[in-house]
Coordinates of C-alpha atoms in Angstrom, one line a residue:
X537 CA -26.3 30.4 18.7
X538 CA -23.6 30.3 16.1
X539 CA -20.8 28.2 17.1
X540 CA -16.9 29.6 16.3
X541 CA -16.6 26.4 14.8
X542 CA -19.5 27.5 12.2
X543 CA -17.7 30.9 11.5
X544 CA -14.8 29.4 10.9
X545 CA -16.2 27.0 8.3
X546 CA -18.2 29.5 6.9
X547 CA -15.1 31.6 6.3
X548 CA -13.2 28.6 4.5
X549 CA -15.8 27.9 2.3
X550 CA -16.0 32.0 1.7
X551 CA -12.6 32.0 1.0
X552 CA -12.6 29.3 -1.0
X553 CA -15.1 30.3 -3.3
X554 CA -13.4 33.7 -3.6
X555 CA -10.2 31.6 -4.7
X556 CA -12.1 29.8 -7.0
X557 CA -14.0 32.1 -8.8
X558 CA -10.8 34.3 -9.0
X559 CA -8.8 31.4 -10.5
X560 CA -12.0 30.6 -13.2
X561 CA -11.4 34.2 -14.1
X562 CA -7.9 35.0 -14.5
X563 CA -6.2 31.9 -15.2
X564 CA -5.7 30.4 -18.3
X565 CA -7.3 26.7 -17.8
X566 CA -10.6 27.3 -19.1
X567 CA -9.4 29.3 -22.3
X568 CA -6.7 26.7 -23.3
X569 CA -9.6 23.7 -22.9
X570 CA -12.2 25.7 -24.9
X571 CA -12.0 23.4 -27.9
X572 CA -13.0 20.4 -25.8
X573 CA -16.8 19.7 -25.1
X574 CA -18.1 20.6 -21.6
X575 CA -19.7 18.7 -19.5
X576 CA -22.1 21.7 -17.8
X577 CA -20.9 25.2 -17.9
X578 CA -17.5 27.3 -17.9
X579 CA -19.0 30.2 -16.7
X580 CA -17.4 30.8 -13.1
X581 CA -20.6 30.9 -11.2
X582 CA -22.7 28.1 -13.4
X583 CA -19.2 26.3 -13.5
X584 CA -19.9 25.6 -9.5
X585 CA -23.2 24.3 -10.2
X586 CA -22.0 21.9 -12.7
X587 CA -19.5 20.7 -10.2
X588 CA -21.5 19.9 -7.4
X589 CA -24.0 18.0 -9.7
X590 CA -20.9 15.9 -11.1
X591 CA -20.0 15.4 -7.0
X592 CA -23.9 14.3 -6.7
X593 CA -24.0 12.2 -9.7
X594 CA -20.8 11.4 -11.6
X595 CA -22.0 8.5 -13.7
X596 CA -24.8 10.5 -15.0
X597 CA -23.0 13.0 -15.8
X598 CA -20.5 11.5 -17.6
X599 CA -22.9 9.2 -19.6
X600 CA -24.8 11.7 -20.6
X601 CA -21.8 13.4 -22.1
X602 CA -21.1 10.1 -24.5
X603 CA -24.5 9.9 -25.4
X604 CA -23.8 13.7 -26.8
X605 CA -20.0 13.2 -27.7
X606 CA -19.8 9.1 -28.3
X607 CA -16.5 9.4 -30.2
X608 CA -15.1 13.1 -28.9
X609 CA -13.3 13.8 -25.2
X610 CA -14.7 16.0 -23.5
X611 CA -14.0 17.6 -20.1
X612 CA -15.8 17.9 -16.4
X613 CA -15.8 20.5 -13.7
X614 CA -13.8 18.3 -10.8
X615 CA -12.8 20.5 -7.5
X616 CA -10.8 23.3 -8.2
X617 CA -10.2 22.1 -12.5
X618 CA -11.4 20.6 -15.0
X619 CA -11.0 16.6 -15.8
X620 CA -10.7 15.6 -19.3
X621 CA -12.4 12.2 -20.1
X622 CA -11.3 9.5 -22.6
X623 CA -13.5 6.7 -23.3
X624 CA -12.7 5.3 -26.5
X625 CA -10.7 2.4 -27.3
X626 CA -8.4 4.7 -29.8
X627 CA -8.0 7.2 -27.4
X628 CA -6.7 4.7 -24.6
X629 CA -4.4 3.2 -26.4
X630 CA -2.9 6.9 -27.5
X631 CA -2.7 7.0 -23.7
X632 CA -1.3 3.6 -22.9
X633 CA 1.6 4.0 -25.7
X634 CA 2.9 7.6 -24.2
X635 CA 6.2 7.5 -22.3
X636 CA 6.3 9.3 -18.9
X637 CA 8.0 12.3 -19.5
X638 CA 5.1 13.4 -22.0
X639 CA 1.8 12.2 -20.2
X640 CA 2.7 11.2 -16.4
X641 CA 1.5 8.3 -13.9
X642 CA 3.7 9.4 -11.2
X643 CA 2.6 13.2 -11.0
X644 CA -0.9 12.2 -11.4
X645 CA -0.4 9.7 -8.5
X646 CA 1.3 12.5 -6.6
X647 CA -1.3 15.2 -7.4
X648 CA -4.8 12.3 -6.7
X649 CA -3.1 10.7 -3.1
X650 CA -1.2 14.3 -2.4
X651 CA 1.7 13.1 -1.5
X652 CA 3.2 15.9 0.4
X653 CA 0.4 15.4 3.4
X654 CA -0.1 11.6 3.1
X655 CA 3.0 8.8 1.5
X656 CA 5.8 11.7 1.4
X657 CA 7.5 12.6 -2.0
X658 CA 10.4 10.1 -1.6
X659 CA 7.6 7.6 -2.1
X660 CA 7.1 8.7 -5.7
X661 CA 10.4 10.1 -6.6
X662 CA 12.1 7.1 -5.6
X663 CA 9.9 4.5 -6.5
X664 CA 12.5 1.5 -5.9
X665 CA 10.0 -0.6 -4.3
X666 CA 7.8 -0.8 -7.7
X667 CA 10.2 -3.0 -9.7
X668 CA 10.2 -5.3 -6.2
X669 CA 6.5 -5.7 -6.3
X670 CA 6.1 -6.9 -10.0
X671 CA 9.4 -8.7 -10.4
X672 CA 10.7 -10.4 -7.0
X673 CA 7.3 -10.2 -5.1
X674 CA 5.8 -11.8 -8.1
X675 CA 8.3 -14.6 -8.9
X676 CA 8.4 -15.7 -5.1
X677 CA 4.3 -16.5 -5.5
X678 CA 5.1 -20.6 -5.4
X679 CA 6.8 -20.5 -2.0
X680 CA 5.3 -17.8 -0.4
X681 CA 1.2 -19.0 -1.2
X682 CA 1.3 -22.1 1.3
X683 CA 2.2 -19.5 3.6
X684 CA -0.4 -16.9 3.2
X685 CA -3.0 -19.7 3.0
X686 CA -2.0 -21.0 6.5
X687 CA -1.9 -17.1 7.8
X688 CA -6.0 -16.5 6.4
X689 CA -6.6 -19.9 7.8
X690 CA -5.9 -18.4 10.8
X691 CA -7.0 -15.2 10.4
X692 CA -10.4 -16.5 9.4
X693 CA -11.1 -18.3 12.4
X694 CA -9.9 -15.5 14.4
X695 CA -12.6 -12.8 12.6
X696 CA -15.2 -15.2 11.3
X697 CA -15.7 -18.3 14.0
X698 CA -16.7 -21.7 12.4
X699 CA -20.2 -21.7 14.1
X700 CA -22.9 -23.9 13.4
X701 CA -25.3 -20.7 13.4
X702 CA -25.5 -17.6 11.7
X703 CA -23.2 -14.8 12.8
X704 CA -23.7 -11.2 11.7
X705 CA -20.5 -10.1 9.9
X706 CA -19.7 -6.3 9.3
X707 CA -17.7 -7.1 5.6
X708 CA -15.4 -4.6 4.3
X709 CA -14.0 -4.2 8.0
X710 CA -13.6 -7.1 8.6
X711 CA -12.0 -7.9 4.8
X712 CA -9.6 -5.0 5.6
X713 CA -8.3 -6.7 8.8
X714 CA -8.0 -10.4 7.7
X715 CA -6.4 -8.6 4.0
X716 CA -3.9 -7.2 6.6
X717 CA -3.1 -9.8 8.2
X718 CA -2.5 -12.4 5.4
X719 CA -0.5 -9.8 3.4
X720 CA 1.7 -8.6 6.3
X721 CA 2.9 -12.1 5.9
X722 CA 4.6 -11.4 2.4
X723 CA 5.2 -7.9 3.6
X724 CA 7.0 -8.2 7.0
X725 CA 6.9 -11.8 8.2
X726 CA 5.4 -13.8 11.5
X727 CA 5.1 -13.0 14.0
X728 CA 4.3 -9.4 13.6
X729 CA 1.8 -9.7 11.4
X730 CA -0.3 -11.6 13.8
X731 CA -0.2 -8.2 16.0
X732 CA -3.2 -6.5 16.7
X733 CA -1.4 -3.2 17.0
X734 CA 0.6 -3.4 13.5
X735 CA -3.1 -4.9 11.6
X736 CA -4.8 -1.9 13.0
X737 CA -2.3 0.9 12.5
X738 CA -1.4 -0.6 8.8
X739 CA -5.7 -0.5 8.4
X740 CA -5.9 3.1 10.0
X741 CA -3.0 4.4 8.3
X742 CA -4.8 3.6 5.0
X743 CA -7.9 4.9 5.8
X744 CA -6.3 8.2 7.0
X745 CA -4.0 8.1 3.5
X746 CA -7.5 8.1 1.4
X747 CA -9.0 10.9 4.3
X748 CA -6.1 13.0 3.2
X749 CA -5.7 13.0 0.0
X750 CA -9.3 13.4 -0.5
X751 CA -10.6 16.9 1.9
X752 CA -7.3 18.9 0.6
X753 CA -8.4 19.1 -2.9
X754 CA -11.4 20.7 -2.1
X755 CA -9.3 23.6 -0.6
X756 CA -7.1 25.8 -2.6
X757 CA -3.5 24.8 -2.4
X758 CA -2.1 27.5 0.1
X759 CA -4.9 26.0 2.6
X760 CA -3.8 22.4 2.2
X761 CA -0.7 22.7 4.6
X762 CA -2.8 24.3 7.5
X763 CA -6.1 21.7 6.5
X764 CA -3.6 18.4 7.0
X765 CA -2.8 20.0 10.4
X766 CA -6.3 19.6 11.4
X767 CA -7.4 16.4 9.6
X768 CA -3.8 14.3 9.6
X769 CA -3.2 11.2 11.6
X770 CA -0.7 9.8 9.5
X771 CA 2.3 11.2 10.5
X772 CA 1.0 9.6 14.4
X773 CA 0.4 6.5 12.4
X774 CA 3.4 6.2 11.0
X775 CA 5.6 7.2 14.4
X776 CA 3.6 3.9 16.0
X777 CA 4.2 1.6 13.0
X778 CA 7.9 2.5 13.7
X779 CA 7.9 1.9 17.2
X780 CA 6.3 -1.8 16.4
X781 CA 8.3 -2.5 13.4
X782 CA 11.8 -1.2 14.9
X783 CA 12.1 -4.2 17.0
X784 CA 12.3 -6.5 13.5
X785 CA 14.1 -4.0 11.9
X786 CA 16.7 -4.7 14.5
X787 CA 17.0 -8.2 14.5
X788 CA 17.4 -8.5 11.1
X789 CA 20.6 -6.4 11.0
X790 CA 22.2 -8.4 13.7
X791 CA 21.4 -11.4 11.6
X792 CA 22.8 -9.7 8.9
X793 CA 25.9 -8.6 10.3
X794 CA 26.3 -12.4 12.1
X795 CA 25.6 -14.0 9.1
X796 CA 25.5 -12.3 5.6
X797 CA 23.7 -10.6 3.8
X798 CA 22.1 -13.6 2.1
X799 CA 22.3 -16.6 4.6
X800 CA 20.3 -19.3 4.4
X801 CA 17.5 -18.0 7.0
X802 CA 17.2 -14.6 5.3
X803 CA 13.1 -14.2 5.9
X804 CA 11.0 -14.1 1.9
X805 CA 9.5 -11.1 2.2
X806 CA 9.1 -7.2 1.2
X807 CA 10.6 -5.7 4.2
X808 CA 14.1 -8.5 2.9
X809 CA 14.0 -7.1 -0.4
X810 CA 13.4 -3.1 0.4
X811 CA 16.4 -3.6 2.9
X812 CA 18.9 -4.8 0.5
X813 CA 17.8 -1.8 -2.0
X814 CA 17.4 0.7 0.2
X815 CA 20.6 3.6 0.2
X816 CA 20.9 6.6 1.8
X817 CA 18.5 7.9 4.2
X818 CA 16.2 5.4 2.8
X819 CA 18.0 2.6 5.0
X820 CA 16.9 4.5 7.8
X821 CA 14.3 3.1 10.4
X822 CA 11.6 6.0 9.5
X823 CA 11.8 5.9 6.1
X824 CA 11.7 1.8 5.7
X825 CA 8.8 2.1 8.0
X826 CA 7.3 4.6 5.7
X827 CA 7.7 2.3 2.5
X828 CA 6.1 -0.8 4.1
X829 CA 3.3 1.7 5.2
X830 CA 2.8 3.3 1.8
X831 CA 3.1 -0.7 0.3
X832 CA 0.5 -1.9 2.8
X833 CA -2.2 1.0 2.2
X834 CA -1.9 0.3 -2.0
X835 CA -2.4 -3.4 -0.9
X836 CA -5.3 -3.2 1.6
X837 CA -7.4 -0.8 0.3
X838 CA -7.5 -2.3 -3.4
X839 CA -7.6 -5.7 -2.0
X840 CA -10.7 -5.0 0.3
X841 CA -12.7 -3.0 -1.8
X842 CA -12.4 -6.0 -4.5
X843 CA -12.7 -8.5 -2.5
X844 CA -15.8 -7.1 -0.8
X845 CA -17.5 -6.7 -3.7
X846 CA -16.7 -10.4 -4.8
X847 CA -18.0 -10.9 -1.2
X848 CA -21.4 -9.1 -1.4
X849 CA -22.1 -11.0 -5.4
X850 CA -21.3 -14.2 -3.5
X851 CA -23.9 -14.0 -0.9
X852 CA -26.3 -12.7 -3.3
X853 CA -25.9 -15.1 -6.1
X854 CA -26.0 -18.3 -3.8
X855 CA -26.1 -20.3 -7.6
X856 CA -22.6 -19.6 -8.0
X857 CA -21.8 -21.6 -4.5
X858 CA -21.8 -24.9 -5.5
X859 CA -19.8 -25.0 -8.7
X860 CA -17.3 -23.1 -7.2
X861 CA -17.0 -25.7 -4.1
X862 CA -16.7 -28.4 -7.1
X863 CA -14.1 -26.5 -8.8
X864 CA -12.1 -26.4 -5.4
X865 CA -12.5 -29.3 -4.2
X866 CA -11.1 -31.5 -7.4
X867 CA -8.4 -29.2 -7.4
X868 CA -7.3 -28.5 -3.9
X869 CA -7.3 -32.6 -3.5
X870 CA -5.2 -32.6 -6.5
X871 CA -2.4 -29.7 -6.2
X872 CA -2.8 -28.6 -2.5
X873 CA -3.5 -24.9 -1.4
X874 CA -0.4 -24.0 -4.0
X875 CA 0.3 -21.2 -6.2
X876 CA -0.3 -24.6 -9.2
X877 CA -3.6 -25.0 -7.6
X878 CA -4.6 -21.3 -8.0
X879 CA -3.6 -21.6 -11.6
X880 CA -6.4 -24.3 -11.7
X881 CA -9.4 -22.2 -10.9
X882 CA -10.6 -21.0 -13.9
X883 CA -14.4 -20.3 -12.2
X884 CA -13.0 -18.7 -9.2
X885 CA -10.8 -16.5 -11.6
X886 CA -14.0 -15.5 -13.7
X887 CA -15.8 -14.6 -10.9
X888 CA -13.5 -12.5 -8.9
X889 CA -12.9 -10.9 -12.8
X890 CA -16.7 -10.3 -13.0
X891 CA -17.1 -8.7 -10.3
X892 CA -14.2 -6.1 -11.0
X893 CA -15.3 -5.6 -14.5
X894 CA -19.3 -4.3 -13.3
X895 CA -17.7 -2.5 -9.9
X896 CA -14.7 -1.5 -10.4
X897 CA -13.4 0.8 -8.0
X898 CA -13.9 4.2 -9.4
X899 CA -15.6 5.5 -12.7
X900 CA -12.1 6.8 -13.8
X901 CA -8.7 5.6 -13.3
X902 CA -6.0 5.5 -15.0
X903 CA -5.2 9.3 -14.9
X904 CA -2.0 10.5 -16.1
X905 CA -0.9 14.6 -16.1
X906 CA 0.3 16.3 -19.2
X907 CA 4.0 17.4 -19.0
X908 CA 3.6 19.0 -22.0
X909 CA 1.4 19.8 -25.0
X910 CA 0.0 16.5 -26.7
X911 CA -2.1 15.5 -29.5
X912 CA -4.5 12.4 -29.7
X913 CA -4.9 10.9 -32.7
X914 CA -8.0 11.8 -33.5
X915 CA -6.4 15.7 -33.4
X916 CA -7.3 16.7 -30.0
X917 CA -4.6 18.9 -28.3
X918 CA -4.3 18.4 -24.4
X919 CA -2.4 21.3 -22.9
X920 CA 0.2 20.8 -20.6
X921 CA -0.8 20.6 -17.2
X922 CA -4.1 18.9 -18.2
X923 CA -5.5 16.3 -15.5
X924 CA -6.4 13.1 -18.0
X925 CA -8.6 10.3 -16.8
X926 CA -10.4 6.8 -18.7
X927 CA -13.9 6.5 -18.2
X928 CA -13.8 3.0 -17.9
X929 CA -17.3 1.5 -17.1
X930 CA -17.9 2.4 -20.9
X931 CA -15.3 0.0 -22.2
X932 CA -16.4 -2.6 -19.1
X933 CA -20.2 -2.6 -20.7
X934 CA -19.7 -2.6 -24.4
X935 CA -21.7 -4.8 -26.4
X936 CA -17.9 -4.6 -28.5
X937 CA -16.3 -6.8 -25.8
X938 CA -19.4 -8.3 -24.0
X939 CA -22.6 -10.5 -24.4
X940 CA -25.8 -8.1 -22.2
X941 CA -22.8 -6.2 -21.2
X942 CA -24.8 -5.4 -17.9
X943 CA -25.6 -8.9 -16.5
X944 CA -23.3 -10.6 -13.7
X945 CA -22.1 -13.6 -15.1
X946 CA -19.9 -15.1 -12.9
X947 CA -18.5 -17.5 -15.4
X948 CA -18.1 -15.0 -18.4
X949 CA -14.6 -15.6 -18.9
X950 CA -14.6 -19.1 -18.2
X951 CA -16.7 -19.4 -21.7
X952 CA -14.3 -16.6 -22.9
X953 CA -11.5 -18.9 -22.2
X954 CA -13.2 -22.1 -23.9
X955 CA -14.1 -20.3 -27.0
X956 CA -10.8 -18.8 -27.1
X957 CA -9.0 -22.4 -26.6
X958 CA -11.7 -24.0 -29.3
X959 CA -10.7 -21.6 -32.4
X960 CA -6.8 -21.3 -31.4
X961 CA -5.9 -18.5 -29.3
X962 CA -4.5 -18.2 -26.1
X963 CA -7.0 -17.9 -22.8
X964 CA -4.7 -16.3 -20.3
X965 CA -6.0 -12.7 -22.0
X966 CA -9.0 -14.0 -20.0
X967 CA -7.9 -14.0 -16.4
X968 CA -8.0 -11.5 -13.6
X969 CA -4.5 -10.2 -13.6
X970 CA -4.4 -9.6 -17.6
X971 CA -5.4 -6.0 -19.0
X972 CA -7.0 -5.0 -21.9
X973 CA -9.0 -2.1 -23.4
X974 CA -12.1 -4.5 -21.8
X975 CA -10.1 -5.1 -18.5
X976 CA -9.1 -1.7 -17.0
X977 CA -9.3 -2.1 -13.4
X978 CA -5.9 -3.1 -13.2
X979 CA -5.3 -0.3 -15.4
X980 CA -3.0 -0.7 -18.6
X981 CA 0.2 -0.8 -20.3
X982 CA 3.2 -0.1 -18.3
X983 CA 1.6 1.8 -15.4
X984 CA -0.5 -1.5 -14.9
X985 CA -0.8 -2.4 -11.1
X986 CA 2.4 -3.7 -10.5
X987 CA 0.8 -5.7 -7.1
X988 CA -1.7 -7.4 -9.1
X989 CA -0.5 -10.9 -9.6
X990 CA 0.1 -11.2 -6.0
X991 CA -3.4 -9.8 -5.0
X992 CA -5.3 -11.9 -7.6
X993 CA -3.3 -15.1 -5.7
X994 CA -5.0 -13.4 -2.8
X995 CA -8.3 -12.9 -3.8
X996 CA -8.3 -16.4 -5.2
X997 CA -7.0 -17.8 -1.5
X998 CA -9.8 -16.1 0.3
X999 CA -12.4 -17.2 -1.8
X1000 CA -11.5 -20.9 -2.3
X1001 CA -11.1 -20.8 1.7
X1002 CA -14.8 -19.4 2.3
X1003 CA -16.4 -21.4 -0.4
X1004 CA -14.7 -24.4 0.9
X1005 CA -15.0 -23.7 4.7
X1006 CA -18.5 -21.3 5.1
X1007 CA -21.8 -21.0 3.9
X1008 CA -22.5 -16.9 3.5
X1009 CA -25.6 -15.3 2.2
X1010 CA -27.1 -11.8 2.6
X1011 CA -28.9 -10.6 5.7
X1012 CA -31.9 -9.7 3.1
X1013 CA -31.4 -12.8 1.3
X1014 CA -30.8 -12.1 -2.2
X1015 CA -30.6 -8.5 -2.3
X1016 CA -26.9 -7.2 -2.5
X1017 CA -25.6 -4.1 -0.9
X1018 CA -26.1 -0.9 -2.1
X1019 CA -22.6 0.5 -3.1
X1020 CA -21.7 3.5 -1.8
X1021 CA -20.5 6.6 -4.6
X1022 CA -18.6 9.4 -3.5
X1023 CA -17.8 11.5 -6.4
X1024 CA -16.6 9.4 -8.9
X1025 CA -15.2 6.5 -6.6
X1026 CA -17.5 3.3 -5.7
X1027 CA -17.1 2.0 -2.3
X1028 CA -18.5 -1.5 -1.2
X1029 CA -21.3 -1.1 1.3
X1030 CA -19.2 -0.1 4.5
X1031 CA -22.2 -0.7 6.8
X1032 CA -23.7 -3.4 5.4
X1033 CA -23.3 -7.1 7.1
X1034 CA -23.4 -10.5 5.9
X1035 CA -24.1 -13.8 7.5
X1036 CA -21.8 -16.5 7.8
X1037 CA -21.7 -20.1 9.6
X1038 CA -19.8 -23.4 9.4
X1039 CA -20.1 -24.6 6.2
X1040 CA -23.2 -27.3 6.8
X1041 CA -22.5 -31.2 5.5
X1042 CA -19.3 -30.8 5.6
X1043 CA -17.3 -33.2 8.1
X1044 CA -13.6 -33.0 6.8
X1045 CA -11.1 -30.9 7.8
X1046 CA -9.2 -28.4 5.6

């Protein structure tokens, strides 16, 4: 028999077809993009046929769109609207140039991690922790490096034991935990993030963040508020991070009040920096506690997903393991584990940049909202409201930026960097943190990840660490992970397992 659980599904998805088909109908989207290509059909029924083929298949979808328009945008059926695609070089850096009041970051950011059931609006209309990310976060990299390295030290042999035999690792939880951890050390400080309860609320909090934001937009927008009621844990998350971070929050006033503002002790971290910026109700407990939340999902759910995919190449390319060691090992004995020594991995860098550039993680980032009516330079008119997005797997795998675009080659852009040195130009537009029309994972231009200098330092740390420290491989040896698609986002295998062990022949102690 039926289940009341089953009617009321069946009445949501009734309803929400109704809605659908009723906006398709009367609104205006569909008329205003009729000039641009279609990806499937407009028609209201066909149009939901289209839709769930693009859910099915994205990819497919959109390549066979380029292969019919390779120089025109065109647009998708996504949810409840349509998606307009830009692929080409010309078009991105139309994109790139446009200020935020004309084609918006922040709304699109609001609109993609709906911010009204999952960070809170004060997140994006008061961004103030941004600027501290790229500028103080950044420039404190030298001091604060030796200390994450000793935290994933730690970390590491609390997650993965140094055994002499194999051990069965689950990988992108287990990346999500130690990513945590060593990050909550430039976020909050020891000891808290060594506590179990603050790495799993911080790692729960982001996977309800992307829950969230993701099931709403299937639903009209007068069903969202009554959806989150059902689905939400984050507002329970973010009542426990207080309750664990209060404590801190505390003792650093005290310290404050006995000793200035800036004394000599003052702890080199995010929570420090948001504190002496915060005004208003934004120096209060909750909403601090919020900030270091919404800062901690951004940093472990990027970091893990890139990392694991570095992760799964490594254990699957086992050719790449000893040069890597090599590279290391000369410079680790030189420089230390030190923000210098990072700076001194060229191979590690390539590697960790290879694996971005073939799995990056989604088909389409970069999407910005029109705030008003704008024009590309090829003559295309966006209207306002219009959800924009860069298709960037086709700038990743053109033969215009790349030798057999669609080979891993681990040490691309250490060859990239020679050649560039050889004939005269500058080989830093070759490493991981540095954007380009051939680099978009970071995104591009001013919205460009303003995190990502301190997560390549991180990615770098954890892979010099296992290279030096394990040997890894895949359970199926030589057969990576299947990545997982949902729509147009691609997830690292969140099943699948590696193997690690101590590394073997290896008798000194780092």
């Amino acid at each position: 028999m039926p289940s009341m659980l089953d009617y009321q599904l069946t009445a949501v998805c009734l309803v929400t077809a109704v809605y659908f088909l009723t906006l398709s109908v009367f609104t205006g989207s569909t008329r205003k993009l009729r000039h641009i290509p279609t990806a499937g059909f407009t028609m209201p029924i066909l149009f939901l046929f289209s839709s769930v083929r693009y859910f099915l298949d994205a990819r497919s979808v959109i390549e066979e769109s380029i292969a019919k328009w390779p120089t025109s945008i065109f647009k998708i059926p996504y949810l409840l609207e349509w998606l307009v695609i830009i692929h080409q070089p010309s078009h991105i850096e139309d994109l790139r140039k446009m200020p935020e009041h004309i084609l918006s970051s922040l709304k699109a950011f609001e609109y993609v991690f709906q911010l009204a059931y999952t960070l809170g609006h004060h997140i994006n209309e008061n961004p103030y922790h941004v600027p501290i990310i790229r500028t103080q976060l950044t420039r404190s990299l030298p001091l604060l490096v030796p200390e994450i390295h000793d935290e994933l030290v730690q970390a590491f042999k609390h997650y993965i034991p140094l055994t002499d035999d194999w051990s069965e690792i689950k990988a992108l939880d287990t990346a999500m935990k130690i990513i945590s951890r060593t990050s909550n050390r430039a976020f909050v400080g020891a000891p808290l993030c060594r506590n179990p309860e603050w790495i799993e609320v911080n790692v729960q909090y982001t996977l309800d963040v992307i829950k969230v934001a993701s099931i709403p937009r299937f639903f009209p927008a007068f069903m969202r508020p009554y959806l989150n009621k059902l689905i939400s844990q984050v507002g329970k998350r973010t009542e426990k991070a207080l309750e664990l971070l209060r404590p801190v929050l505390k003792g650093r006033r005290t310290e404050r009040e006995q000793k200035g503002e800036n004394h000599p002790d003052k702890p080199l971290d995010i929570l420090s920096w948001i504190m002496d910026e915060a005004k208003g109700e934004e120096a209060e407990e909750w909403y601090l506690t919020s900030r270091v939340l919404a800062i901690n999902a951004g940093a472990i759910h990027t970091t893990s997903m890139g990392f694991t995919q570095a992760l799964y190449d490594l254990a699957a390319r086992q050719e790449y393991v000893q040069p890597l060691r090599e590279e290391v090992e000369k410079v680790i004995a030189r420089e230390g584990w030190t923000k210098a020594a990072l700076d001194q991995m060229p191979q590690v860098d390539s590697f960790l940049k290879e694996s971005q550039r073939l799995r990056p993680m989604g088909l389409n980032l970069m999407g910005r909202i029109a705030m008003q009516d704008y024009t590309f330079s090829d003559g295309t008119t966006i209207p306002a409201g219009t959800m924009i997005a860069v298709y960037v797997v086709d700038d990743h795998t053109s033969e215009e930026f790349y030798e057999n675009p669609l080979e891993f080659d681990g040490f691309r852009f250490v060859k990239k960097r020679q050649n560039a040195v050889s004939s005269g130009q500058t080989e830093k537009r070759f490493d991981l943190v540095t954007t380009g029309l051939d680099s978009l994972g970071f995104g591009h231009g001013r919205h460009a990840c303003p995190g990502r200098y301190f997560a390549s330092s991180e990615l770098k740390l954890i892979l010099a660490h296992i290279v030096m420290n394990y040997d890894v491989r895949t359970v199926e040896e030589g057969v990576r992970p299947e990545d997982l698609h949902i729509i147009d986002n691609c997830i690292p295998n969140p099943t699948a397992k590696l193997l690690f062990r101590r590394r073997q022949n290896y008798l000194r102690s780092h």
